Amino acid sequence: MINLNTERLIYPFTAIVGQEEMVLALILNAINPRIGGVLIQGERGTAKSTAVRALAALLPKIQVIRDCRFGCHPRIPSTWCSECHQRFIAGEKPETIEKATPFVNLPISATEDRVVGTLDIEKAIRFGLRAFEAGVLAEANRGLLYIDEVNLLDDHVVDVLLDTAAMGVNIIEREGISFSHPARFMLVGTMNPEEGTLRPQLIDRFGLSVSIKSITDLKRRILILKRVLDFENDPYRFIKTWENCEKTLSNRIVQAQNMLPRIKITHENLEMIAEVTSQFKIEGHRADLVIQKTAIAHAVFNNRTHLEPSDIHVAAQLALPHRLKRKPFDQPFELPVLEDTVKTIIYPERAAKLQEILNDKRDPLTIQDPHNECGFYIVG
């Protein structure tokens, strides 16, 4: 939650104006980090960093085993590090404490050793596992790992981060000695495409991707100005004003996380997902899995234990744009084409109501509601 005693006051997540795709992609990854993270592409000054930091401040505290440097979950032994397992086998009962959800900002100058950690070979031979010096991946376990200007980070380091995010474990091997620890985290990368891009192979590894632009709507620009000025003039009062909205969203995320094991997936759901990815000739099966996980997160966020076509629709919009195959001199793929094609595939009534569906230009991601003091509702 928001802590007014921290030195750096964080602009509330629910006070962000617009940028609905980015907001939703972050929320869904917070519900299920196994979606694979978010790549946010956009020009300067479009609230990319603000949104990421705000989400981290919004997330609830987590329970961890006291004195565990990896923040192991006390009630899920299958995810414990080797040190927690050894203490448990020795008869030590884990003591539980609460701490804030970790937020780690990775500098673009970070080396591989700083990211994965280091093993002191001599000490490892003489004293065992505690010769491991934890890196960024250990600090980020069960939290949020943020990389600003991810396109400027060394490609090999990005590869390591994405591999670890996918596996949920960090494995370090040096001179025949290995050490592993849990590393489950939500990965968020932001970048300005004008300053260079990532290799296609790396972009594909991010679960979701959103491209954002400056808001041009006059009323929204005025609202942004007003809120930013209010925050700068009296941040404590502004944060207090949005406290209920922050708590509401935080509780909704926790509720959705608890509902994940109860979700029911039908063969028809899987058929829809496969049909969408086949239609766009998506290589591999990563996109199918990401769409499935994202659709599930969207369903439970809307308090449902079953998938509806709209869940798959939203998931496809967030998971496919950065995976659409283009040749070097092809024109950029137009998102309205993606939108129309997805609509015709997903909705069962497409044959009878094709034109009506194509004419419906409402954004399926969010609907602004004047009666909602927290800014937006996510539709189901």
PDB file of N, CA and C in Angstrom, residues 130-208:
ATOM      1  N   ARG A 130      26.524 -20.892   1.320  1.00  0.00           N
ATOM      2  CA  ARG A 130      26.460 -19.483   1.670  1.00  0.00           C
ATOM      3  C   ARG A 130      27.582 -18.672   1.025  1.00  0.00           C
ATOM      4  N   ALA A 131      28.385 -19.320   0.217  1.00  0.00           N
ATOM      5  CA  ALA A 131      29.401 -18.593  -0.531  1.00  0.00           C
ATOM      6  C   ALA A 131      28.782 -17.853  -1.700  1.00  0.00           C
ATOM      7  N   PHE A 132      27.475 -18.018  -1.890  1.00  0.00           N
ATOM      8  CA  PHE A 132      26.792 -17.313  -2.976  1.00  0.00           C
ATOM      9  C   PHE A 132      26.463 -15.888  -2.546  1.00  0.00           C
ATOM     10  N   GLU A 133      26.861 -14.929  -3.396  1.00  0.00           N
ATOM     11  CA  GLU A 133      26.505 -13.530  -3.160  1.00  0.00           C
ATOM     12  C   GLU A 133      25.326 -13.180  -4.055  1.00  0.00           C
ATOM     13  N   ALA A 134      24.202 -12.874  -3.434  1.00  0.00           N
ATOM     14  CA  ALA A 134      22.956 -12.668  -4.173  1.00  0.00           C
ATOM     15  C   ALA A 134      23.050 -11.479  -5.120  1.00  0.00           C
ATOM     16  N   GLY A 135      22.367 -11.611  -6.261  1.00  0.00           N
ATOM     17  CA  GLY A 135      22.303 -10.540  -7.240  1.00  0.00           C
ATOM     18  C   GLY A 135      20.902  -9.963  -7.346  1.00  0.00           C
ATOM     19  N   VAL A 136      20.658  -9.258  -8.423  1.00  0.00           N
ATOM     20  CA  VAL A 136      19.374  -8.594  -8.639  1.00  0.00           C
ATOM     21  C   VAL A 136      18.223  -9.596  -8.673  1.00  0.00           C
ATOM     22  N   LEU A 137      18.445 -10.761  -9.275  1.00  0.00           N
ATOM     23  CA  LEU A 137      17.372 -11.749  -9.394  1.00  0.00           C
ATOM     24  C   LEU A 137      16.908 -12.242  -8.029  1.00  0.00           C
ATOM     25  N   ALA A 138      17.816 -12.327  -7.084  1.00  0.00           N
ATOM     26  CA  ALA A 138      17.440 -12.719  -5.722  1.00  0.00           C
ATOM     27  C   ALA A 138      16.642 -11.612  -5.050  1.00  0.00           C
ATOM     28  N   GLU A 139      17.059 -10.381  -5.261  1.00  0.00           N
ATOM     29  CA  GLU A 139      16.365  -9.246  -4.661  1.00  0.00           C
ATOM     30  C   GLU A 139      14.944  -9.107  -5.202  1.00  0.00           C
ATOM     31  N   ALA A 140      14.749  -9.487  -6.462  1.00  0.00           N
ATOM     32  CA  ALA A 140      13.453  -9.278  -7.114  1.00  0.00           C
ATOM     33  C   ALA A 140      12.475 -10.423  -6.901  1.00  0.00           C
ATOM     34  N   ASN A 141      12.913 -11.522  -6.293  1.00  0.00           N
ATOM     35  CA  ASN A 141      12.026 -12.679  -6.135  1.00  0.00           C
ATOM     36  C   ASN A 141      10.717 -12.287  -5.458  1.00  0.00           C
ATOM     37  N   ARG A 142       9.607 -12.672  -6.075  1.00  0.00           N
ATOM     38  CA  ARG A 142       8.245 -12.399  -5.611  1.00  0.00           C
ATOM     39  C   ARG A 142       7.899 -10.913  -5.653  1.00  0.00           C
ATOM     40  N   GLY A 143       8.656 -10.183  -6.482  1.00  0.00           N
ATOM     41  CA  GLY A 143       8.393  -8.763  -6.609  1.00  0.00           C
ATOM     42  C   GLY A 143       8.362  -8.318  -8.055  1.00  0.00           C
ATOM     43  N   LEU A 144       8.759  -7.079  -8.282  1.00  0.00           N
ATOM     44  CA  LEU A 144       8.718  -6.470  -9.610  1.00  0.00           C
ATOM     45  C   LEU A 144      10.121  -6.034  -9.993  1.00  0.00           C
ATOM     46  N   LEU A 145      10.584  -6.481 -11.135  1.00  0.00           N
ATOM     47  CA  LEU A 145      11.894  -6.094 -11.668  1.00  0.00           C
ATOM     48  C   LEU A 145      11.673  -5.156 -12.844  1.00  0.00           C
ATOM     49  N   TYR A 146      12.180  -3.943 -12.716  1.00  0.00           N
ATOM     50  CA  TYR A 146      11.920  -2.901 -13.711  1.00  0.00           C
ATOM     51  C   TYR A 146      13.203  -2.515 -14.427  1.00  0.00           C
ATOM     52  N   ILE A 147      13.127  -2.478 -15.764  1.00  0.00           N
ATOM     53  CA  ILE A 147      14.269  -2.065 -16.581  1.00  0.00           C
ATOM     54  C   ILE A 147      13.839  -0.890 -17.446  1.00  0.00           C
ATOM     55  N   ASP A 148      14.285   0.297 -17.098  1.00  0.00           N
ATOM     56  CA  ASP A 148      14.029   1.464 -17.938  1.00  0.00           C
ATOM     57  C   ASP A 148      15.060   1.471 -19.066  1.00  0.00           C
ATOM     58  N   GLU A 149      14.609   1.842 -20.261  1.00  0.00           N
ATOM     59  CA  GLU A 149      15.465   1.835 -21.453  1.00  0.00           C
ATOM     60  C   GLU A 149      16.050   0.440 -21.676  1.00  0.00           C
ATOM     61  N   VAL A 150      15.179  -0.554 -21.642  1.00  0.00           N
ATOM     62  CA  VAL A 150      15.612  -1.949 -21.779  1.00  0.00           C
ATOM     63  C   VAL A 150      16.322  -2.185 -23.105  1.00  0.00           C
ATOM     64  N   ASN A 151      16.022  -1.366 -24.108  1.00  0.00           N
ATOM     65  CA  ASN A 151      16.668  -1.516 -25.415  1.00  0.00           C
ATOM     66  C   ASN A 151      18.151  -1.155 -25.370  1.00  0.00           C
ATOM     67  N   LEU A 152      18.587  -0.478 -24.323  1.00  0.00           N
ATOM     68  CA  LEU A 152      19.996  -0.106 -24.196  1.00  0.00           C
ATOM     69  C   LEU A 152      20.774  -1.086 -23.318  1.00  0.00           C
ATOM     70  N   LEU A 153      20.076  -2.061 -22.740  1.00  0.00           N
ATOM     71  CA  LEU A 153      20.728  -3.068 -21.908  1.00  0.00           C
ATOM     72  C   LEU A 153      21.406  -4.109 -22.793  1.00  0.00           C
ATOM     73  N   ASP A 154      22.532  -4.642 -22.329  1.00  0.00           N
ATOM     74  CA  ASP A 154      23.247  -5.670 -23.086  1.00  0.00           C
ATOM     75  C   ASP A 154      22.313  -6.835 -23.419  1.00  0.00           C
ATOM     76  N   ASP A 155      22.328  -7.258 -24.690  1.00  0.00           N
ATOM     77  CA  ASP A 155      21.418  -8.314 -25.144  1.00  0.00           C
ATOM     78  C   ASP A 155      21.553  -9.591 -24.324  1.00  0.00           C
ATOM     79  N   HIS A 156      22.781  -9.936 -23.962  1.00  0.00           N
ATOM     80  CA  HIS A 156      22.988 -11.171 -23.203  1.00  0.00           C
ATOM     81  C   HIS A 156      22.338 -11.077 -21.827  1.00  0.00           C
ATOM     82  N   VAL A 157      22.424  -9.914 -21.202  1.00  0.00           N
ATOM     83  CA  VAL A 157      21.798  -9.720 -19.890  1.00  0.00           C
ATOM     84  C   VAL A 157      20.281  -9.818 -20.013  1.00  0.00           C
ATOM     85  N   VAL A 158      19.732  -9.238 -21.082  1.00  0.00           N
ATOM     86  CA  VAL A 158      18.284  -9.340 -21.317  1.00  0.00           C
ATOM     87  C   VAL A 158      17.891 -10.798 -21.486  1.00  0.00           C
ATOM     88  N   ASP A 159      18.701 -11.545 -22.227  1.00  0.00           N
ATOM     89  CA  ASP A 159      18.451 -12.979 -22.421  1.00  0.00           C
ATOM     90  C   ASP A 159      18.380 -13.713 -21.083  1.00  0.00           C
ATOM     91  N   VAL A 160      19.343 -13.429 -20.215  1.00  0.00           N
ATOM     92  CA  VAL A 160      19.394 -14.075 -18.898  1.00  0.00           C
ATOM     93  C   VAL A 160      18.142 -13.745 -18.095  1.00  0.00           C
ATOM     94  N   LEU A 161      17.746 -12.483 -18.113  1.00  0.00           N
ATOM     95  CA  LEU A 161      16.559 -12.054 -17.374  1.00  0.00           C
ATOM     96  C   LEU A 161      15.306 -12.766 -17.869  1.00  0.00           C
ATOM     97  N   LEU A 162      15.162 -12.832 -19.188  1.00  0.00           N
ATOM     98  CA  LEU A 162      13.969 -13.447 -19.765  1.00  0.00           C
ATOM     99  C   LEU A 162      13.947 -14.953 -19.518  1.00  0.00           C
ATOM    100  N   ASP A 163      15.108 -15.593 -19.596  1.00  0.00           N
ATOM    101  CA  ASP A 163      15.189 -17.030 -19.304  1.00  0.00           C
ATOM    102  C   ASP A 163      14.763 -17.309 -17.864  1.00  0.00           C
ATOM    103  N   THR A 164      15.289 -16.514 -16.956  1.00  0.00           N
ATOM    104  CA  THR A 164      14.984 -16.715 -15.539  1.00  0.00           C
ATOM    105  C   THR A 164      13.519 -16.442 -15.251  1.00  0.00           C
ATOM    106  N   ALA A 165      12.989 -15.374 -15.858  1.00  0.00           N
ATOM    107  CA  ALA A 165      11.576 -15.045 -15.654  1.00  0.00           C
ATOM    108  C   ALA A 165      10.683 -16.188 -16.114  1.00  0.00           C
ATOM    109  N   ALA A 166      11.074 -16.844 -17.197  1.00  0.00           N
ATOM    110  CA  ALA A 166      10.272 -17.951 -17.733  1.00  0.00           C
ATOM    111  C   ALA A 166      10.356 -19.187 -16.843  1.00  0.00           C
ATOM    112  N   MET A 167      11.545 -19.467 -16.289  1.00  0.00           N
ATOM    113  CA  MET A 167      11.739 -20.680 -15.486  1.00  0.00           C
ATOM    114  C   MET A 167      11.315 -20.502 -14.031  1.00  0.00           C
ATOM    115  N   GLY A 168      11.438 -19.272 -13.534  1.00  0.00           N
ATOM    116  CA  GLY A 168      11.109 -19.034 -12.133  1.00  0.00           C
ATOM    117  C   GLY A 168      12.211 -19.445 -11.177  1.00  0.00           C
ATOM    118  N   VAL A 169      13.385 -19.739 -11.728  1.00  0.00           N
ATOM    119  CA  VAL A 169      14.521 -20.125 -10.886  1.00  0.00           C
ATOM    120  C   VAL A 169      15.805 -19.598 -11.512  1.00  0.00           C
ATOM    121  N   ASN A 170      16.736 -19.175 -10.670  1.00  0.00           N
ATOM    122  CA  ASN A 170      18.030 -18.684 -11.134  1.00  0.00           C
ATOM    123  C   ASN A 170      19.080 -19.742 -10.824  1.00  0.00           C
ATOM    124  N   ILE A 171      19.777 -20.198 -11.855  1.00  0.00           N
ATOM    125  CA  ILE A 171      20.800 -21.237 -11.696  1.00  0.00           C
ATOM    126  C   ILE A 171      22.160 -20.650 -12.055  1.00  0.00           C
ATOM    127  N   ILE A 172      23.098 -20.727 -11.108  1.00  0.00           N
ATOM    128  CA  ILE A 172      24.448 -20.214 -11.325  1.00  0.00           C
ATOM    129  C   ILE A 172      25.413 -21.392 -11.304  1.00  0.00           C
ATOM    130  N   GLU A 173      26.210 -21.499 -12.342  1.00  0.00           N
ATOM    131  CA  GLU A 173      27.185 -22.591 -12.427  1.00  0.00           C
ATOM    132  C   GLU A 173      28.565 -22.010 -12.712  1.00  0.00           C
ATOM    133  N   ARG A 174      29.500 -22.318 -11.844  1.00  0.00           N
ATOM    134  CA  ARG A 174      30.876 -21.858 -12.000  1.00  0.00           C
ATOM    135  C   ARG A 174      31.832 -22.979 -11.601  1.00  0.00           C
ATOM    136  N   GLU A 175      32.747 -23.320 -12.498  1.00  0.00           N
ATOM    137  CA  GLU A 175      33.807 -24.282 -12.180  1.00  0.00           C
ATOM    138  C   GLU A 175      33.258 -25.581 -11.586  1.00  0.00           C
ATOM    139  N   GLY A 176      32.169 -26.077 -12.147  1.00  0.00           N
ATOM    140  CA  GLY A 176      31.615 -27.341 -11.678  1.00  0.00           C
ATOM    141  C   GLY A 176      30.775 -27.238 -10.422  1.00  0.00           C
ATOM    142  N   ILE A 177      30.636 -26.035  -9.889  1.00  0.00           N
ATOM    143  CA  ILE A 177      29.809 -25.825  -8.692  1.00  0.00           C
ATOM    144  C   ILE A 177      28.561 -25.059  -9.108  1.00  0.00           C
ATOM    145  N   SER A 178      27.420 -25.496  -8.627  1.00  0.00           N
ATOM    146  CA  SER A 178      26.175 -24.829  -9.008  1.00  0.00           C
ATOM    147  C   SER A 178      25.374 -24.434  -7.772  1.00  0.00           C
ATOM    148  N   PHE A 179      24.561 -23.422  -7.954  1.00  0.00           N
ATOM    149  CA  PHE A 179      23.676 -22.947  -6.891  1.00  0.00           C
ATOM    150  C   PHE A 179      22.416 -22.436  -7.566  1.00  0.00           C
ATOM    151  N   SER A 180      21.275 -22.688  -6.954  1.00  0.00           N
ATOM    152  CA  SER A 180      20.023 -22.193  -7.528  1.00  0.00           C
ATOM    153  C   SER A 180      19.148 -21.610  -6.426  1.00  0.00           C
ATOM    154  N   HIS A 181      18.289 -20.695  -6.822  1.00  0.00           N
ATOM    155  CA  HIS A 181      17.341 -20.113  -5.869  1.00  0.00           C
ATOM    156  C   HIS A 181      16.093 -19.671  -6.631  1.00  0.00           C
ATOM    157  N   PRO A 182      14.959 -19.565  -5.955  1.00  0.00           N
ATOM    158  CA  PRO A 182      13.734 -19.130  -6.633  1.00  0.00           C
ATOM    159  C   PRO A 182      13.871 -17.706  -7.143  1.00  0.00           C
ATOM    160  N   ALA A 183      13.337 -17.459  -8.316  1.00  0.00           N
ATOM    161  CA  ALA A 183      13.388 -16.113  -8.905  1.00  0.00           C
ATOM    162  C   ALA A 183      12.114 -15.899  -9.718  1.00  0.00           C
ATOM    163  N   ARG A 184      11.016 -15.776  -9.004  1.00  0.00           N
ATOM    164  CA  ARG A 184       9.723 -15.518  -9.646  1.00  0.00           C
ATOM    165  C   ARG A 184       9.419 -14.038  -9.478  1.00  0.00           C
ATOM    166  N   PHE A 185       9.330 -13.340 -10.573  1.00  0.00           N
ATOM    167  CA  PHE A 185       9.116 -11.903 -10.496  1.00  0.00           C
ATOM    168  C   PHE A 185       8.342 -11.424 -11.717  1.00  0.00           C
ATOM    169  N   MET A 186       7.755 -10.268 -11.561  1.00  0.00           N
ATOM    170  CA  MET A 186       7.079  -9.610 -12.674  1.00  0.00           C
ATOM    171  C   MET A 186       8.105  -8.718 -13.368  1.00  0.00           C
ATOM    172  N   LEU A 187       8.335  -8.964 -14.647  1.00  0.00           N
ATOM    173  CA  LEU A 187       9.337  -8.218 -15.403  1.00  0.00           C
ATOM    174  C   LEU A 187       8.665  -7.141 -16.250  1.00  0.00           C
ATOM    175  N   VAL A 188       9.118  -5.907 -16.089  1.00  0.00           N
ATOM    176  CA  VAL A 188       8.590  -4.800 -16.882  1.00  0.00           C
ATOM    177  C   VAL A 188       9.752  -4.048 -17.510  1.00  0.00           C
ATOM    178  N   GLY A 189       9.712  -3.917 -18.822  1.00  0.00           N
ATOM    179  CA  GLY A 189      10.713  -3.133 -19.533  1.00  0.00           C
ATOM    180  C   GLY A 189      10.052  -1.972 -20.243  1.00  0.00           C
ATOM    181  N   THR A 190      10.672  -0.814 -20.186  1.00  0.00           N
ATOM    182  CA  THR A 190      10.158   0.342 -20.923  1.00  0.00           C
ATOM    183  C   THR A 190      11.235   0.841 -21.873  1.00  0.00           C
ATOM    184  N   MET A 191      10.806   1.424 -22.976  1.00  0.00           N
ATOM    185  CA  MET A 191      11.768   1.926 -23.954  1.00  0.00           C
ATOM    186  C   MET A 191      11.117   2.954 -24.857  1.00  0.00           C
ATOM    187  N   ASN A 192      11.953   3.817 -25.397  1.00  0.00           N
ATOM    188  CA  ASN A 192      11.545   4.777 -26.415  1.00  0.00           C
ATOM    189  C   ASN A 192      12.073   4.263 -27.753  1.00  0.00           C
ATOM    190  N   PRO A 193      11.198   3.824 -28.665  1.00  0.00           N
ATOM    191  CA  PRO A 193      11.650   3.247 -29.938  1.00  0.00           C
ATOM    192  C   PRO A 193      12.541   4.176 -30.746  1.00  0.00           C
ATOM    193  N   GLU A 194      12.449   5.489 -30.495  1.00  0.00           N
ATOM    194  CA  GLU A 194      13.287   6.434 -31.226  1.00  0.00           C
ATOM    195  C   GLU A 194      14.760   6.274 -30.859  1.00  0.00           C
ATOM    196  N   GLU A 195      15.031   5.626 -29.720  1.00  0.00           N
ATOM    197  CA  GLU A 195      16.412   5.474 -29.255  1.00  0.00           C
ATOM    198  C   GLU A 195      16.969   4.082 -29.543  1.00  0.00           C
ATOM    199  N   GLY A 196      16.315   3.365 -30.433  1.00  0.00           N
ATOM    200  CA  GLY A 196      16.758   2.015 -30.772  1.00  0.00           C
ATOM    201  C   GLY A 196      15.749   0.987 -30.311  1.00  0.00           C
ATOM    202  N   THR A 197      15.861  -0.209 -30.848  1.00  0.00           N
ATOM    203  CA  THR A 197      14.896  -1.250 -30.519  1.00  0.00           C
ATOM    204  C   THR A 197      15.595  -2.509 -30.040  1.00  0.00           C
ATOM    205  N   LEU A 198      14.825  -3.490 -29.635  1.00  0.00           N
ATOM    206  CA  LEU A 198      15.350  -4.792 -29.242  1.00  0.00           C
ATOM    207  C   LEU A 198      15.331  -5.736 -30.429  1.00  0.00           C
ATOM    208  N   ARG A 199      16.184  -6.753 -30.366  1.00  0.00           N
ATOM    209  CA  ARG A 199      16.123  -7.780 -31.396  1.00  0.00           C
ATOM    210  C   ARG A 199      14.756  -8.464 -31.346  1.00  0.00           C
ATOM    211  N   PRO A 200      14.203  -8.830 -32.514  1.00  0.00           N
ATOM    212  CA  PRO A 200      12.890  -9.490 -32.541  1.00  0.00           C
ATOM    213  C   PRO A 200      12.819 -10.708 -31.628  1.00  0.00           C
ATOM    214  N   GLN A 201      13.927 -11.450 -31.526  1.00  0.00           N
ATOM    215  CA  GLN A 201      13.932 -12.644 -30.678  1.00  0.00           C
ATOM    216  C   GLN A 201      13.712 -12.288 -29.210  1.00  0.00           C
ATOM    217  N   LEU A 202      14.199 -11.106 -28.801  1.00  0.00           N
ATOM    218  CA  LEU A 202      14.026 -10.685 -27.417  1.00  0.00           C
ATOM    219  C   LEU A 202      12.640 -10.098 -27.191  1.00  0.00           C
ATOM    220  N   ILE A 203      12.151  -9.338 -28.164  1.00  0.00           N
ATOM    221  CA  ILE A 203      10.812  -8.759 -28.037  1.00  0.00           C
ATOM    222  C   ILE A 203       9.778  -9.857 -27.859  1.00  0.00           C
ATOM    223  N   ASP A 204       9.935 -10.945 -28.614  1.00  0.00           N
ATOM    224  CA  ASP A 204       8.988 -12.061 -28.547  1.00  0.00           C
ATOM    225  C   ASP A 204       8.957 -12.704 -27.168  1.00  0.00           C
ATOM    226  N   ARG A 205      10.043 -12.570 -26.415  1.00  0.00           N
ATOM    227  CA  ARG A 205      10.116 -13.229 -25.110  1.00  0.00           C
ATOM    228  C   ARG A 205       9.284 -12.512 -24.051  1.00  0.00           C
ATOM    229  N   PHE A 206       8.972 -11.243 -24.281  1.00  0.00           N
ATOM    230  CA  PHE A 206       8.071 -10.546 -23.357  1.00  0.00           C
ATOM    231  C   PHE A 206       6.653 -11.058 -23.578  1.00  0.00           C
ATOM    232  N   GLY A 207       5.956 -11.370 -22.498  1.00  0.00           N
ATOM    233  CA  GLY A 207       4.608 -11.897 -22.633  1.00  0.00           C
ATOM    234  C   GLY A 207       3.684 -10.943 -23.364  1.00  0.00           C
ATOM    235  N   LEU A 208       3.615  -9.710 -22.879  1.00  0.00           N
ATOM    236  CA  LEU A 208       2.728  -8.705 -23.458  1.00  0.00           C
ATOM    237  C   LEU A 208       3.539  -7.493 -23.898  1.00  0.00           C
TER     238      LEU A 208
END
